[in-house]
Coordinates of C-alpha atoms in Angstrom, one line a residue:
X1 CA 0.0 0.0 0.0
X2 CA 3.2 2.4 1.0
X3 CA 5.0 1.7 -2.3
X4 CA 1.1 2.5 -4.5
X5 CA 0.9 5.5 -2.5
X6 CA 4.5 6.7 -3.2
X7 CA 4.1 6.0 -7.0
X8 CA 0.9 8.1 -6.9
X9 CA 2.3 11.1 -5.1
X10 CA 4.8 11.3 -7.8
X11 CA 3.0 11.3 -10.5
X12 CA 0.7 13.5 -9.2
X13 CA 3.6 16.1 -8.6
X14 CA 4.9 15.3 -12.0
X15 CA 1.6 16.0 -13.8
X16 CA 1.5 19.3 -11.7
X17 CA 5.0 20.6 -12.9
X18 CA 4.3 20.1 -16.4
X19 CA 1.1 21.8 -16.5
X20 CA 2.7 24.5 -14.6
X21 CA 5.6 24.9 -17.7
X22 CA 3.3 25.0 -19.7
X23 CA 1.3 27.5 -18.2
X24 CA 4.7 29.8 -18.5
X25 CA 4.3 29.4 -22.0
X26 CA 3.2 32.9 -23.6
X27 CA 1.6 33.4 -26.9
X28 CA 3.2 33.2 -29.7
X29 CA 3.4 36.8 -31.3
X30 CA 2.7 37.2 -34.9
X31 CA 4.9 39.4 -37.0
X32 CA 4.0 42.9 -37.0
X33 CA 4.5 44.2 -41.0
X34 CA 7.7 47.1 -41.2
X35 CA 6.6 49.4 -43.2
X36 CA 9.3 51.2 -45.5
X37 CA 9.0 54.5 -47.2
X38 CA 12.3 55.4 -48.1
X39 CA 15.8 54.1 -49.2
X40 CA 16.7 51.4 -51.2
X41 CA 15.0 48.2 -51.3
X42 CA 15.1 44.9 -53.7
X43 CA 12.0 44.2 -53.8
X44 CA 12.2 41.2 -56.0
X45 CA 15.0 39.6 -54.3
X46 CA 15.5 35.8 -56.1
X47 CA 18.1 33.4 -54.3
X48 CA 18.4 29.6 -53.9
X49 CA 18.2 28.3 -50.5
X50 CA 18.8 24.5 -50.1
X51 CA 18.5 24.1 -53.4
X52 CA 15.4 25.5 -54.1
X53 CA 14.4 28.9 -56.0
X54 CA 13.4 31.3 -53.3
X55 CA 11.7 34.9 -53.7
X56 CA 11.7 37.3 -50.7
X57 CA 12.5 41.0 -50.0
X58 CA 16.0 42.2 -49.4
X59 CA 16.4 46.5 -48.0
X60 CA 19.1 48.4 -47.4
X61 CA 17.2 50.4 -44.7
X62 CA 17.4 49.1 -41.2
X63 CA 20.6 47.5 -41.8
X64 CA 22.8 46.0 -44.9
X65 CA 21.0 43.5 -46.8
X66 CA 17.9 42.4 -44.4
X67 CA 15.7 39.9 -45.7
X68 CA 12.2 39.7 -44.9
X69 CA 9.6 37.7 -45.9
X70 CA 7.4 39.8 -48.4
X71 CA 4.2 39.4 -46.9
X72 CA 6.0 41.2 -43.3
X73 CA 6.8 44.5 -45.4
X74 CA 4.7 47.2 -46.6
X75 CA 6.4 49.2 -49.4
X76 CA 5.2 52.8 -49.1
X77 CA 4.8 55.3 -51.9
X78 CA 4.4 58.8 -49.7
X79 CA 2.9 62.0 -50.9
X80 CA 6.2 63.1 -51.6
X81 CA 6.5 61.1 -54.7
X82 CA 3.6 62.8 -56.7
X83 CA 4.8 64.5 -59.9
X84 CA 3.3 65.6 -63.4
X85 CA 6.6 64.8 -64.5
X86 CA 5.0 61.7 -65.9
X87 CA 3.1 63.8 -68.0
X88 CA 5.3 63.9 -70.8
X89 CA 5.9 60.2 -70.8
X90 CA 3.3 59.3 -73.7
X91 CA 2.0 55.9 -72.5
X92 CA 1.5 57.6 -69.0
X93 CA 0.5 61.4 -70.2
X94 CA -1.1 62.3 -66.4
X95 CA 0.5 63.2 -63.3
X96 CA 0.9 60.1 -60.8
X97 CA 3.3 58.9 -57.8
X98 CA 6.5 58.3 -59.3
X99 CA 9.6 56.8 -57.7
X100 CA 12.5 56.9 -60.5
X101 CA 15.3 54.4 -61.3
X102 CA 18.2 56.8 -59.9
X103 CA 17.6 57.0 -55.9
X104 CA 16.2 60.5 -54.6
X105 CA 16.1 61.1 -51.4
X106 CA 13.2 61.2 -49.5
X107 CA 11.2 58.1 -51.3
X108 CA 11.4 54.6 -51.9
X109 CA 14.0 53.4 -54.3
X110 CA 12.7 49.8 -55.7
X111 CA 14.6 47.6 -58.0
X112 CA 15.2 43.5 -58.1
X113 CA 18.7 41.4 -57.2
X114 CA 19.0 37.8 -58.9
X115 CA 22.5 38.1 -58.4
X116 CA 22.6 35.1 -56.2
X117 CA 20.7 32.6 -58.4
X118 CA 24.2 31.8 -60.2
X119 CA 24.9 29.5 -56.7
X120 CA 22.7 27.2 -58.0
X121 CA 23.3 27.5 -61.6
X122 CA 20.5 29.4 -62.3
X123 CA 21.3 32.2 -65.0
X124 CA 17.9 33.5 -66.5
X125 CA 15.2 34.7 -64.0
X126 CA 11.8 35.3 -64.9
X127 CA 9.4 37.5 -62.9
X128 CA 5.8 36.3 -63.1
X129 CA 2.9 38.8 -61.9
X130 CA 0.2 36.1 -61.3
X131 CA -2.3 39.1 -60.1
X132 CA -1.8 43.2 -59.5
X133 CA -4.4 45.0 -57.8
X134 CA -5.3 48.4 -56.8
X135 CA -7.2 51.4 -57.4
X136 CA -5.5 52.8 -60.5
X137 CA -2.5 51.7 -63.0
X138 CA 1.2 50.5 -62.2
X139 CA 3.8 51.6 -64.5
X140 CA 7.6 50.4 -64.8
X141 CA 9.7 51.2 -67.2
X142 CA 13.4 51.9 -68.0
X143 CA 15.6 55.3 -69.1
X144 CA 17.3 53.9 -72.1
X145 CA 20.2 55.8 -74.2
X146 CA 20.2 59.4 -73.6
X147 CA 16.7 60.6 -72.2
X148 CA 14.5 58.0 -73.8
X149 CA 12.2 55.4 -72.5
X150 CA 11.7 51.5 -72.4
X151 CA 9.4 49.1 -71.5
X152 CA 10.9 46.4 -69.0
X153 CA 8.0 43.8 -69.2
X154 CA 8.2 40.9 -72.0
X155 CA 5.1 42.3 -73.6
X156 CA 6.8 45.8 -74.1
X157 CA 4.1 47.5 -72.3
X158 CA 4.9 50.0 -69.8
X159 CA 1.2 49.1 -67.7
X160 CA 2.3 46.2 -65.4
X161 CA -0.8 44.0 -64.8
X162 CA -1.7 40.7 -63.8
X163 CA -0.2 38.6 -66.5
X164 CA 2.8 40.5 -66.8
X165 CA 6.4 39.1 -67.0
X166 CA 9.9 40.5 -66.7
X167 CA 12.4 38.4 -68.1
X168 CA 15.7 39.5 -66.1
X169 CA 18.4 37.6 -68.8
X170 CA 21.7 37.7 -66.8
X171 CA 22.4 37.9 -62.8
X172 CA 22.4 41.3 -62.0
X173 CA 21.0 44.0 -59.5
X174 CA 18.6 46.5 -61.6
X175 CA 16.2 49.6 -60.8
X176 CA 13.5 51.1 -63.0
X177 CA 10.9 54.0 -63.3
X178 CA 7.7 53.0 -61.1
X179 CA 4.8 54.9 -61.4
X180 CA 1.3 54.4 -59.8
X181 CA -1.7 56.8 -61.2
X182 CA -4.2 56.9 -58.2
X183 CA -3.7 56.9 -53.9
X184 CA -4.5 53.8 -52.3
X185 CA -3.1 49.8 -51.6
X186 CA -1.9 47.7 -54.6
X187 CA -0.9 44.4 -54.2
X188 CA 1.0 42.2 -56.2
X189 CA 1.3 38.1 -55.8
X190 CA 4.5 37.6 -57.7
X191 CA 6.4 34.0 -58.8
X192 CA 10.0 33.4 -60.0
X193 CA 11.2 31.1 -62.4
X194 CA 14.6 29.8 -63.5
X195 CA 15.0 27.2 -66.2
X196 CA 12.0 25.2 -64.7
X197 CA 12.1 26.1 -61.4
X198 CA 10.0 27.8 -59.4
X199 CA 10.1 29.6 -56.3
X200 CA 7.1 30.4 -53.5
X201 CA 4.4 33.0 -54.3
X202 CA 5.0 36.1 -52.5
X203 CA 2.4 39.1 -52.5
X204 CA 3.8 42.3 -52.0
X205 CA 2.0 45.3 -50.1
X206 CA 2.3 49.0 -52.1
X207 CA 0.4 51.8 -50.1
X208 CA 0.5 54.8 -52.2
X209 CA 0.0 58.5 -50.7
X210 CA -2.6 59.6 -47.9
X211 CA -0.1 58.9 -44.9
X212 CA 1.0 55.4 -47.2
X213 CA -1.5 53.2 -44.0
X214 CA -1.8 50.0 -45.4
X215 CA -5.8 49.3 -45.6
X216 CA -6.0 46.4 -43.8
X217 CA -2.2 46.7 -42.0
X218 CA -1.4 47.1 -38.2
X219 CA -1.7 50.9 -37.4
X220 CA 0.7 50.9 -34.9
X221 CA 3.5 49.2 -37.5
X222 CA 6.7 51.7 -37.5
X223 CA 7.7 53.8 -40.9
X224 CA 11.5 53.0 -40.8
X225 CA 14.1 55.9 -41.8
X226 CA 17.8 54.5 -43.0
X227 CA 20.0 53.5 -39.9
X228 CA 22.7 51.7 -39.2
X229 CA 23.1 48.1 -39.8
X230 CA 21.8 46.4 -36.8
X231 CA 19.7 48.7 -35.8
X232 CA 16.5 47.5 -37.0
X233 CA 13.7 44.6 -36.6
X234 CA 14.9 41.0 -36.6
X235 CA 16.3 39.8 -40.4
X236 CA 18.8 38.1 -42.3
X237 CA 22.0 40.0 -43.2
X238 CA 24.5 39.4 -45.8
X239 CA 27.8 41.3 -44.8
X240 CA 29.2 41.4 -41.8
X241 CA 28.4 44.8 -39.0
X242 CA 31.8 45.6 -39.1
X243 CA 34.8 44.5 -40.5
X244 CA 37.8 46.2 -39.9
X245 CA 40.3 45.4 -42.1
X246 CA 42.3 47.6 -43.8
X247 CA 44.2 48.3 -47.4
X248 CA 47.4 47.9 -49.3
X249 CA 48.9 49.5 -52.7
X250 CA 47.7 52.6 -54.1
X251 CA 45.2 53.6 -51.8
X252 CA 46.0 56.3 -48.8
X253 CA 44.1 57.4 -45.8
X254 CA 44.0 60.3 -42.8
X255 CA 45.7 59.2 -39.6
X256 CA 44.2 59.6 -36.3
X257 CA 46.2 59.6 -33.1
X258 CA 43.9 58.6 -29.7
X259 CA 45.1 59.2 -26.3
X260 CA 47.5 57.4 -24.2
X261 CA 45.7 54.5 -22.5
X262 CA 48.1 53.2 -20.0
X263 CA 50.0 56.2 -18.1
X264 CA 53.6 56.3 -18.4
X265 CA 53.5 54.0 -21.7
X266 CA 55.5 55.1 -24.8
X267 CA 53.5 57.2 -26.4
X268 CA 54.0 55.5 -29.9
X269 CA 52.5 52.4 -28.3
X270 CA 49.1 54.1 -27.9
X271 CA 48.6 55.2 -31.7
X272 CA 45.6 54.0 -33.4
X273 CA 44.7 54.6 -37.2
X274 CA 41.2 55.0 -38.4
X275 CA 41.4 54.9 -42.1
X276 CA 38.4 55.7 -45.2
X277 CA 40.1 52.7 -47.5
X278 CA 38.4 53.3 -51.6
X279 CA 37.2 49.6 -52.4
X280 CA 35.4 48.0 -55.5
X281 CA 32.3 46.0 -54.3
X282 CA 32.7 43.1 -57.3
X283 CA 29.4 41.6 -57.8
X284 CA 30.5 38.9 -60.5
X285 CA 30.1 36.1 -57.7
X286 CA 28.0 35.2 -54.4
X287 CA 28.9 36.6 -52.1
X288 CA 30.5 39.9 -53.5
X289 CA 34.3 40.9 -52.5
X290 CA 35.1 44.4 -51.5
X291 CA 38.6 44.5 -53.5
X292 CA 41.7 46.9 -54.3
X293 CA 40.7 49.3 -56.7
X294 CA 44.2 48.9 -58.1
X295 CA 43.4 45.0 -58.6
X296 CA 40.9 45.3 -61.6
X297 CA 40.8 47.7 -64.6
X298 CA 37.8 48.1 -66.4
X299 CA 37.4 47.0 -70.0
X300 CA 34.9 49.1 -72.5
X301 CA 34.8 47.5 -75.3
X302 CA 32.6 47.9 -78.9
X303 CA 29.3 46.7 -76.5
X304 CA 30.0 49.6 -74.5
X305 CA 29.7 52.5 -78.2
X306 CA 27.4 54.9 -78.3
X307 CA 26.0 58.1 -80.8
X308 CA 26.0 60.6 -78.9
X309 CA 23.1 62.7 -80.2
X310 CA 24.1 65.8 -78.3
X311 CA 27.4 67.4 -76.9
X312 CA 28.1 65.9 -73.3
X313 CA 30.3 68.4 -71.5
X314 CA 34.1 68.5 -73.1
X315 CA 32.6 65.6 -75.2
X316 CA 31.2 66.4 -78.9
X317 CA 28.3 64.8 -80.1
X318 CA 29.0 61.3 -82.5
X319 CA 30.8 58.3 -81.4
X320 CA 31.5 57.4 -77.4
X321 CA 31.7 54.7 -75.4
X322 CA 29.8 54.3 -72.1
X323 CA 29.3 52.9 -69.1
X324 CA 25.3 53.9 -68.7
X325 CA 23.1 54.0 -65.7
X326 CA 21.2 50.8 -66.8
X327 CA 23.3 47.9 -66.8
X328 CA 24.0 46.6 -70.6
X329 CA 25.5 43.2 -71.5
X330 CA 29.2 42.9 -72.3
X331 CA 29.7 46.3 -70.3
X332 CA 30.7 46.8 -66.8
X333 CA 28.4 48.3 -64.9
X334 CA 30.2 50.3 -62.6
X335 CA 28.3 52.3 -60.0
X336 CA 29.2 54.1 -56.9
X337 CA 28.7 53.1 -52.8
X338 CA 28.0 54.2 -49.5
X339 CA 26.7 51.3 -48.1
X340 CA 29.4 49.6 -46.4
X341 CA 29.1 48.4 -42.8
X342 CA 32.1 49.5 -41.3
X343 CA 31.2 53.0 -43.2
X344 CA 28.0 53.1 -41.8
X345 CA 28.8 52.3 -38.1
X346 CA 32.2 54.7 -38.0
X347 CA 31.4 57.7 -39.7
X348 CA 28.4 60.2 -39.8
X349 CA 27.1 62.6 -42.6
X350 CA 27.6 61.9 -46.1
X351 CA 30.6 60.9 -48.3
X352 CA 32.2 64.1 -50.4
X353 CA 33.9 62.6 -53.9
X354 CA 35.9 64.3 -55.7
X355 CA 38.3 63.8 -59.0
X356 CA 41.6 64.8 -58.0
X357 CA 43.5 63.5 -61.6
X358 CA 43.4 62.3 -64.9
X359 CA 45.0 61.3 -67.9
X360 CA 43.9 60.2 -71.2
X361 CA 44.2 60.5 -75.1
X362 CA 40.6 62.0 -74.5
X363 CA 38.0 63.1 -72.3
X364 CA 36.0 62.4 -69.9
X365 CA 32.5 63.3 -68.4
X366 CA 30.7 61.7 -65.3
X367 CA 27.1 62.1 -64.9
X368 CA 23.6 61.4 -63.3
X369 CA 20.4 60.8 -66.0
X370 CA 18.3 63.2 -66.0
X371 CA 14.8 63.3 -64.8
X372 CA 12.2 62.2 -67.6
X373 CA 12.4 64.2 -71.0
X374 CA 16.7 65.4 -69.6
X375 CA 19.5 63.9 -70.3
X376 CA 22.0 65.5 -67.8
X377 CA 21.0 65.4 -63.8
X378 CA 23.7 66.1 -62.4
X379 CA 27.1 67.4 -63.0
X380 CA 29.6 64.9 -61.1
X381 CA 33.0 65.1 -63.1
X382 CA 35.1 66.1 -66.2
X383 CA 38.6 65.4 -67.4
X384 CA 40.4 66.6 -70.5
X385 CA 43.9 67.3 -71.7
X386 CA 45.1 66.1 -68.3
X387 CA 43.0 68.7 -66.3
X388 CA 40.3 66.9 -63.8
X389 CA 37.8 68.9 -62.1
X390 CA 34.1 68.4 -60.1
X391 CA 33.4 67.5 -56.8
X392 CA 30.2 65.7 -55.6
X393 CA 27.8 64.6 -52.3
X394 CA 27.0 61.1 -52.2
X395 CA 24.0 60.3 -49.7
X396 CA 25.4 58.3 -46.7
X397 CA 23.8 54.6 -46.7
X398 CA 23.8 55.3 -50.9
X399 CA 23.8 53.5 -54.3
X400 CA 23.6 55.3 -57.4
X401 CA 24.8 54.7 -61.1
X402 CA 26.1 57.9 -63.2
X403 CA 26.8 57.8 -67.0
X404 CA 30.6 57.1 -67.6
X405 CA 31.6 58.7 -71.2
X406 CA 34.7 58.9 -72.6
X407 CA 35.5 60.6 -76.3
X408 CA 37.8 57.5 -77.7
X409 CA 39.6 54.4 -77.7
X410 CA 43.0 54.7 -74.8
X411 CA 44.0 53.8 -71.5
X412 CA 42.2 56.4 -68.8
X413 CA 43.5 56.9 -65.6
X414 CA 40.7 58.7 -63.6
X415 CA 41.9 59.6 -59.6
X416 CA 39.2 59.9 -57.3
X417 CA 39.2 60.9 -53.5
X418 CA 36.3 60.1 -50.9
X419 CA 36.4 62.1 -47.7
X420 CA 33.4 61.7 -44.9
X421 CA 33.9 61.9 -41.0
X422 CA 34.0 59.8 -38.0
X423 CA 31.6 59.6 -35.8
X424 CA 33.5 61.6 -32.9
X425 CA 34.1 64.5 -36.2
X426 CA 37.9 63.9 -37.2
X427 CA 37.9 64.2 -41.0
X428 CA 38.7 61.1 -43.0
X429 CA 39.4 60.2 -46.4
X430 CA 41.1 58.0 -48.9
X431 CA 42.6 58.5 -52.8
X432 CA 42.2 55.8 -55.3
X433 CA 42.8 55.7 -59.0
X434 CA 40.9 53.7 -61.3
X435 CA 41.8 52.2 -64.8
X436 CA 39.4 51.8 -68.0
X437 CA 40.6 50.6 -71.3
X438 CA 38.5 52.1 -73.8
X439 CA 38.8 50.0 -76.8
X440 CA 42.0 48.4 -76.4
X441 CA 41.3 44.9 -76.0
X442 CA 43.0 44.9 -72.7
X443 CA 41.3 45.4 -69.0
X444 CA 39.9 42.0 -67.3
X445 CA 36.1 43.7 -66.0
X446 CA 34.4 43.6 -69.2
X447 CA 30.6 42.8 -67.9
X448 CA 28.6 42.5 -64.9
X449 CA 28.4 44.8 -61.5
X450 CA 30.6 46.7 -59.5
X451 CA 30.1 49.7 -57.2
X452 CA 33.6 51.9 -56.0
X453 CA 33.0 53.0 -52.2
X454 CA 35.2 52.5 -49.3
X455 CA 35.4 50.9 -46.2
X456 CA 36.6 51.8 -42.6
X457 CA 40.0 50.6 -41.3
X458 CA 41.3 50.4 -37.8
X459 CA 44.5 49.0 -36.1
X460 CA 47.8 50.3 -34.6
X461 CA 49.7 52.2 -36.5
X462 CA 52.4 50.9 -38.6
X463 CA 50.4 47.1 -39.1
X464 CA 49.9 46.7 -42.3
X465 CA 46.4 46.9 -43.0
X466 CA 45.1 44.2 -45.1
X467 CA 46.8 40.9 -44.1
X468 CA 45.1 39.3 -46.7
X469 CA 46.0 41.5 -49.4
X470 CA 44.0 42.6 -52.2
X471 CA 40.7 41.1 -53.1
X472 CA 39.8 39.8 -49.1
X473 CA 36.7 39.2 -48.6
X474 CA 34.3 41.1 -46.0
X475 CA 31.4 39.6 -46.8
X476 CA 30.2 36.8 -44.3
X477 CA 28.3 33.5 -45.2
X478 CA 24.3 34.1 -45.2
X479 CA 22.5 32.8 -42.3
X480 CA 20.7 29.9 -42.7
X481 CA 16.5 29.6 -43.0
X482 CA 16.9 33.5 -43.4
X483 CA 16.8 33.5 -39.7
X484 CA 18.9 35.6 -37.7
X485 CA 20.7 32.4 -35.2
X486 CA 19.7 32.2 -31.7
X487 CA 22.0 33.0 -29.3
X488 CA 20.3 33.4 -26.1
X489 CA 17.3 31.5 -24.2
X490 CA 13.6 30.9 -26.2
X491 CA 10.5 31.2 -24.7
X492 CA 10.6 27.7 -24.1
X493 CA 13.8 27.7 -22.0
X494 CA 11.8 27.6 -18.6
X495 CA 9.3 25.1 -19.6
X496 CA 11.5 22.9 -20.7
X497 CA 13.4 23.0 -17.5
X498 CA 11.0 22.9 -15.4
X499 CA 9.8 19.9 -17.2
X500 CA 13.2 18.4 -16.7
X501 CA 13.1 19.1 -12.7
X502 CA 9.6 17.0 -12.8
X503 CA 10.9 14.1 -14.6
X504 CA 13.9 14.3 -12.3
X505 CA 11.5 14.7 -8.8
X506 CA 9.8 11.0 -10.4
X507 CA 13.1 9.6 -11.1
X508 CA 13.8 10.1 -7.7
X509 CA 10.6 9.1 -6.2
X510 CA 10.5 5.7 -7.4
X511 CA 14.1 4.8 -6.6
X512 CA 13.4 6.4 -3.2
X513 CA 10.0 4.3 -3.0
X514 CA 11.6 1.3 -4.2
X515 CA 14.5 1.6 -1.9
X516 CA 11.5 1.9 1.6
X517 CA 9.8 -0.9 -0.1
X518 CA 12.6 -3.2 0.6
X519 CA 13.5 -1.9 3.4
X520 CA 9.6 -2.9 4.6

């Protein structure tokens, strides 16, 4: 009778512990949708994961490349955006909310990455808009040559609508015109494919002027402004928060000196360097490498000629060759960066660039496209007979593609400096030169993506900077599930403990019952 009561005692008290773990159990909390309204964002984001296609949203907003689930994000279109701009744009010919391929601050700057399809082979990506809803017409379309227009869907209509594909031939990272004609929530249920395969169906979320509220979203879900990477909601990143490696050969920094940590130590013991270091971010593989500028040289050759039909700066109208701001096969596609972790976590403000030599057999002339119907934004550089001159703000947290033209075939040498500041306001910068062979044959970049920016060095002074040398990687393996990893204790941490402490109280209740038993 003693040992049946002991046995039932204990799992009584078992039974009790578990329901009390699970009673510690909170609700599980559904994700609250981010809404995003400004910076840059790949909204069509195509990757392989395990093997299978995979379509999600990638933005360079809260952090550096944070994935999210499409269905979490709401992509907003704010007042701001509203232009009759689009008025001259015949297929459009009304005002409507507008957010062009070149970034402006302020408003959303969409695009689509299928950069990282080439892991598993994949080359050709197809976009598939299975259904597009809202309360007026979506446009997207392309600036093409020198103030023209292009349609980017397969049907060569401007109107994107349910049906609609964009055939994306090559890996690359691409922006275009979007355009929506009346306030209010689209949504789009969009499919990739890939030479059969096919990822998930994701539906995106577009809320366009009138406070960009999503109609049937969470009210109390955040607008996001650009910050620093780690800074925002849970996500997947693809480059590390801060690397701090530094840089060899032609590129040069500004010193800073800190204080003396340890009295009474040497004083050249207590140097430290902080260093702006020009990289190229090479996207011609997955993950991309942030490399010497002095590694690579850029090769133009007869897919990057051009007519010019009007004079460009020191450049005559007639034949050019050019690196434009939409990416062209056979061309390299060579943009310019602020987005680089250490950059963003060590200095504050914007980057200042500006060309500081040249040589040539020709000319030169750097340049933003135009707003529709212009063919000239912005100003950024010129060179010619030797003499280089123009100076330009990039937006911190940036990514923006000029026009690169040069007058004729010859080896270019074009010197470019980058200056910003650290965060505690000592000035910074770094000099790098770049190389373009314009019709020689030579030059081993002659197609895909590539972005000059810099990165942020530190170390004693006197190491040498980049014990890897040129070309080291700073780009970390993706985490896995597009999951940030979990590091600390779950929800389920006490449960599963206190579960643990029951089955231990039973363990030790029957040997402690069977142990009295024999002793009775």
């Amino acid at each position: 009778m003693l040992l049946h009561r002991a046995r039932t005692h204990g799992a009584l008290l078992t039974i009790l512990l578990i329901l009390c773990a699970w009673a510690w159990i909170p609700p599980v909390a559904h994700a609250q949708q981010l809404t995003l309204n400004d910076g840059h964002v790949d909204a069509f984001h195509v990757t392989v994961e395990g093997g299978e296609l995979s379509l999600n949203l990638q933005e360079d907003v809260t952090g550096s490349h944070v994935q999210h689930a499409a269905e979490d994000v709401v992509l907003g279109v704010s007042d701001q955006a509203y232009t009759d701009a689009t008025t001259q744009v015949p297929e459009i010919g009304a005002p409507t909310y507008f957010l062009p391929q070149t970034q402006q601050q302020g408003i959303l700057w969409p695009g689509w990455d299928t950069q990282e399809v080439r892991n598993g082979g994949y080359s050709t990506v197809q976009l598939h808009f299975l259904s597009v809803s809202g309360p007026g017409s979506v446009y997207v379309f392309e600036q093409s040559g020198l103030g023209g227009t292009s349609a980017v869907t397969d049907d060569g209509e401007l109107t994107l609508a349910t049906g609609s594909v964009i055939t994306q031939e090559m890996p690359a990272h691409r922006h275009a015109n979007w355009a929506f004609s009346a306030p209010g929530t689209y949504r789009m249920q969009v499919q990739a494919t890939a030479d059969g395969a096919a990822s998930n169906t994701a539906t995106y979320t577009w809320v366009v002027g009138e406070g960009t509220v999503a109609e049937d979203a969470d009210a109390s879900a955040p607008d996001v402004t650009p910050a620093a990477p780690g800074a925002g909601p849970a996500g997947t990143t693809d480059e590390t928060s801060d690397p701090v490696s530094g840089s060899t050969g032609s590129s040069s920094g500004t010193t800073r000196y800190a204080a003396n940590a340890q009295s009474g130590a040497p004083a050249t013991q207590s140097k430290e360097c902080t260093k702006l270091i020009p990289r190229i971010k090479d996207d011609r593989q997955s993950p991309a490498s942030w490399i010497d500028p002095a590694s690579i040289s850029f090769a133009l050759t007869d897919a990057a000629r051009t007519s010019l039909p009007q004079a460009l700066g020191p450049i005559p109208a007639g034949d050019a060759y050019m690196i434009g701001a939409t990416q062209v096969s056979g061309v390299p596609w060579l943009g310019v960066n602020t987005m680089h972790p250490s950059l963003l976590k060590h200095t504050t403000g914007d980057v200042t660039w500006e060309i500081t030599g040249f040589d040539g057999p020709g000319s030169l002339y750097v340049f933003t496209q135009g707003s529709l119907g212009q063919v000239i934004g912005e100003e950024w550089f010129r060179g010619q007979g030797g003499v280089a001159e123009g100076t330009t703000v990039v937006k911190r947290n940036s990514h923006v593609h000029p026009n690169w033209v040069f007058s004729g075939p010859g080896t270019y040498h074009v010197q470019l400096t980058q200056s910003s500041q650290l965060s505690d306001g000592t000035p910074v910068s770094g000099t790098a030169t770049l190389t373009f062979e314009v019709g020689t044959g030579a030059g081993d970049a002659n197609d895909g993506h590539f972005d000059f920016g810099s990165e942020i060095a530190q170390g004693a002074c006197g190491e040498v900077a980049n014990p890897g040398g040129a070309g080291t990687r700073t780009v970390a393996a993706k985490s896995q599930g597009g999951k940030l990893p979990n590091t600390g204790s779950s929800v389920l941490t006490l449960p599963i403990a206190i579960l643990g402490l029951g089955v231990l109280s039973l363990g030790a209740g029957l040997i402690f019952t069977a142990r009295k038993a024999r002793w009775i």
